[in-house]
């Protein structure tokens, strides 16, 4: 049974999120957003994008971890909002979520999975490599332009797969140092 369809490990169960999970996902993310480890996500955004999320439940059915797969196109997707309740750290919930999201990206034939993180060590153990931000213009122009930390970002860009050679976005005319969009042929 695949990790994304109810797989159990160490008493934990992983599944795709449903709309009623959005509030708990928001609470999990907020724990880390308060410490600037994760970017905050408004509850309205979580309602709109709850189908991107995968959650981990403990033996009692309580959600203890979450993460999302945000698709930019067949060339790139992003793992984002990975959070595990502090009392549940070390149980493997974070690894379960990331592995399920990587499996989902593979199933969708996406050639590169990226993420931006303040905890690169965790993701390095899962096979991610460090990238330069300018190698991921779709992420920059879709999401980072609206981020308050755009010009002072301390997150590490990482990826698994093949770094995209082109972008599906057209140049929005926003100048960000070192980032250029190469148009698809």
CSV table of C-alpha atoms in Angstrom, one decimal:
chain,number,residue,atom,x,y,z
A,1,UNK,CA,0.0,0.0,0.0
A,2,UNK,CA,1.4,3.4,-0.9
A,3,UNK,CA,2.2,6.0,1.8
A,4,UNK,CA,-0.4,8.4,0.4
A,5,UNK,CA,-3.3,6.0,0.7
A,6,UNK,CA,-3.4,5.2,4.4
A,7,UNK,CA,-0.1,3.5,5.0
A,8,UNK,CA,0.7,2.9,8.6
A,9,UNK,CA,4.1,3.0,10.2
A,10,UNK,CA,5.1,3.0,13.8
A,11,UNK,CA,1.4,3.4,14.7
A,12,UNK,CA,1.1,6.5,12.5
A,13,UNK,CA,-1.3,6.7,9.5
A,14,UNK,CA,-0.8,9.0,6.5
A,15,UNK,CA,-3.6,10.2,4.3
A,16,UNK,CA,-4.6,13.1,2.0
A,17,UNK,CA,-6.1,16.0,3.9
A,18,UNK,CA,-9.8,16.9,3.7
A,19,UNK,CA,-11.4,20.3,4.2
A,20,UNK,CA,-12.1,19.8,8.0
A,21,UNK,CA,-8.4,19.3,8.5
A,22,UNK,CA,-7.5,22.9,7.4
A,23,UNK,CA,-7.9,24.3,10.9
A,24,UNK,CA,-5.6,21.7,12.5
A,25,UNK,CA,-3.1,22.2,9.6
A,26,UNK,CA,-3.2,26.0,10.3
A,27,UNK,CA,-2.5,25.4,14.0
A,28,UNK,CA,0.5,23.2,13.2
A,29,UNK,CA,2.0,25.7,10.8
A,30,UNK,CA,1.4,28.6,13.2
A,31,UNK,CA,3.5,26.8,15.9
A,32,UNK,CA,6.5,27.2,13.5
A,33,UNK,CA,5.5,30.4,11.9
A,34,UNK,CA,5.7,32.1,15.3
A,35,UNK,CA,9.4,31.2,15.5
A,36,UNK,CA,10.0,32.2,11.8
A,37,UNK,CA,10.8,28.6,10.9
A,38,UNK,CA,7.8,28.4,8.5
A,39,UNK,CA,6.0,31.1,6.6
A,40,UNK,CA,2.6,31.8,8.0
A,41,UNK,CA,-0.3,30.6,5.8
A,42,UNK,CA,-3.7,32.3,6.2
A,43,UNK,CA,-6.6,29.9,7.0
A,44,UNK,CA,-8.3,31.1,3.8
A,45,UNK,CA,-5.3,29.9,1.8
A,46,UNK,CA,-5.4,26.5,3.5
A,47,UNK,CA,-9.1,26.1,2.8
A,48,UNK,CA,-8.4,26.9,-0.9
A,49,UNK,CA,-5.4,24.5,-1.1
A,50,UNK,CA,-6.2,21.8,1.4
A,51,UNK,CA,-6.2,19.2,-1.4
A,52,UNK,CA,-2.4,19.8,-1.8
A,53,UNK,CA,-1.9,18.6,1.8
A,54,UNK,CA,-1.0,15.2,3.3
A,55,UNK,CA,-1.4,14.6,7.0
A,56,UNK,CA,-0.2,12.1,9.5
A,57,UNK,CA,-2.4,10.9,12.3
A,58,UNK,CA,-1.3,9.2,15.6
A,59,UNK,CA,-3.0,6.1,16.9
A,60,UNK,CA,-5.8,8.2,18.3
A,61,UNK,CA,-6.6,9.8,15.0
A,62,UNK,CA,-5.1,13.2,15.9
A,63,UNK,CA,-3.3,15.0,13.2
A,64,UNK,CA,0.3,15.4,14.3
A,65,UNK,CA,2.0,16.3,11.0
A,66,UNK,CA,1.3,17.9,7.6
A,67,UNK,CA,2.9,19.0,4.4
A,68,UNK,CA,1.8,20.1,1.0
A,69,UNK,CA,2.9,19.6,-2.7
A,70,UNK,CA,2.4,22.7,-4.7
A,71,UNK,CA,2.6,22.1,-8.4
A,72,UNK,CA,4.0,24.7,-10.8
A,73,UNK,CA,3.9,22.4,-13.9
A,74,UNK,CA,5.3,19.1,-15.1
A,75,UNK,CA,8.8,20.4,-14.7
A,76,UNK,CA,8.5,21.6,-11.0
A,77,UNK,CA,6.6,21.1,-7.8
A,78,UNK,CA,7.4,22.3,-4.3
A,79,UNK,CA,7.2,20.6,-1.0
A,80,UNK,CA,6.0,23.2,1.5
A,81,UNK,CA,4.6,23.7,5.0
A,82,UNK,CA,6.1,20.6,6.5
A,83,UNK,CA,5.2,20.7,10.2
A,84,UNK,CA,5.1,18.1,13.0
A,85,UNK,CA,3.6,18.8,16.4
A,86,UNK,CA,6.5,19.4,18.8
A,87,UNK,CA,5.3,16.6,21.1
A,88,UNK,CA,5.5,14.2,18.2
A,89,UNK,CA,8.9,15.0,16.9
A,90,UNK,CA,11.2,12.0,16.4
A,91,UNK,CA,8.4,9.5,15.5
A,92,UNK,CA,9.0,9.7,11.8
A,93,UNK,CA,6.0,11.8,10.9
A,94,UNK,CA,8.0,14.4,9.0
A,95,UNK,CA,9.8,11.8,7.0
A,96,UNK,CA,6.5,10.0,6.2
A,97,UNK,CA,5.0,13.2,4.9
A,98,UNK,CA,7.9,14.1,2.7
A,99,UNK,CA,8.2,10.6,1.3
A,100,UNK,CA,4.4,10.6,0.5
A,101,UNK,CA,4.8,13.9,-1.3
A,102,UNK,CA,7.8,12.7,-3.3
A,103,UNK,CA,5.8,9.6,-4.3
A,104,UNK,CA,2.9,11.9,-5.4
A,105,UNK,CA,5.3,14.0,-7.5
A,106,UNK,CA,6.7,10.8,-9.1
A,107,UNK,CA,3.2,9.5,-9.8
A,108,UNK,CA,2.4,12.8,-11.5
A,109,UNK,CA,5.7,12.5,-13.5
A,110,UNK,CA,7.1,15.8,-12.2
A,111,UNK,CA,10.8,16.0,-13.0
A,112,UNK,CA,11.9,18.3,-10.1
A,113,UNK,CA,10.8,18.7,-6.5
A,114,UNK,CA,12.0,21.8,-4.8
A,115,UNK,CA,11.7,23.4,-1.4
A,116,UNK,CA,12.9,26.4,0.5
A,117,UNK,CA,13.8,25.7,4.2
A,118,UNK,CA,15.5,26.9,7.3
A,119,UNK,CA,16.2,23.3,8.3
A,120,UNK,CA,18.3,21.9,5.4
A,121,UNK,CA,19.8,19.1,7.4
A,122,UNK,CA,16.5,17.3,7.7
A,123,UNK,CA,15.9,17.4,3.9
A,124,UNK,CA,19.5,16.5,3.1
A,125,UNK,CA,18.9,13.2,4.9
A,126,UNK,CA,16.0,12.6,2.6
A,127,UNK,CA,18.1,13.1,-0.6
A,128,UNK,CA,17.6,16.8,-1.3
A,129,UNK,CA,20.5,18.9,-2.6
A,130,UNK,CA,21.2,22.6,-2.2
A,131,UNK,CA,20.2,24.7,-5.2
A,132,UNK,CA,20.7,28.4,-6.0
A,133,UNK,CA,17.4,30.4,-5.9
A,134,UNK,CA,18.0,31.7,-9.4
A,135,UNK,CA,17.7,28.1,-10.6
A,136,UNK,CA,14.0,28.0,-9.6
A,137,UNK,CA,12.5,31.1,-11.2
A,138,UNK,CA,8.9,29.7,-11.2
A,139,UNK,CA,9.0,29.5,-7.4
A,140,UNK,CA,10.4,33.0,-7.1
A,141,UNK,CA,8.0,34.7,-9.5
A,142,UNK,CA,4.9,32.8,-8.3
A,143,UNK,CA,5.4,32.9,-4.5
A,144,UNK,CA,8.5,34.8,-3.4
A,145,UNK,CA,7.5,38.2,-5.0
A,146,UNK,CA,4.7,38.4,-2.4
A,147,UNK,CA,6.9,37.4,0.5
A,148,UNK,CA,7.9,40.1,3.0
A,149,UNK,CA,11.4,38.5,3.2
A,150,UNK,CA,12.0,38.6,-0.6
A,151,UNK,CA,15.1,40.7,-0.4
A,152,UNK,CA,16.3,39.3,2.9
A,153,UNK,CA,15.5,35.6,2.5
A,154,UNK,CA,17.4,33.3,4.8
A,155,UNK,CA,15.9,30.1,3.5
A,156,UNK,CA,18.0,27.5,1.7
A,157,UNK,CA,16.7,26.3,-1.7
A,158,UNK,CA,16.9,22.6,-2.2
A,159,UNK,CA,15.8,20.1,-4.9
A,160,UNK,CA,15.5,16.5,-6.0
A,161,UNK,CA,15.5,15.6,-9.7
A,162,UNK,CA,16.4,17.7,-12.7
A,163,UNK,CA,16.6,21.4,-12.3
A,164,UNK,CA,14.2,23.0,-14.8
A,165,UNK,CA,15.9,24.5,-17.9
A,166,UNK,CA,12.9,26.7,-18.6
A,167,UNK,CA,9.9,28.3,-16.9
A,168,UNK,CA,6.2,28.2,-17.7
A,169,UNK,CA,5.8,31.7,-16.5
A,170,UNK,CA,6.4,34.8,-18.6
A,171,UNK,CA,8.7,37.4,-17.2
A,172,UNK,CA,6.5,39.7,-15.0
A,173,UNK,CA,8.9,42.5,-15.2
A,174,UNK,CA,9.8,42.3,-11.5
A,175,UNK,CA,13.6,42.6,-11.1
A,176,UNK,CA,15.0,40.3,-8.6
A,177,UNK,CA,18.8,40.1,-8.5
A,178,UNK,CA,20.2,37.0,-10.3
A,179,UNK,CA,16.8,35.6,-11.4
A,180,UNK,CA,15.9,35.5,-15.1
A,181,UNK,CA,13.1,33.5,-16.7
A,182,UNK,CA,14.0,31.5,-19.8
A,183,UNK,CA,11.0,31.1,-22.0
A,184,UNK,CA,9.9,27.6,-23.0
A,185,UNK,CA,10.3,26.7,-26.6
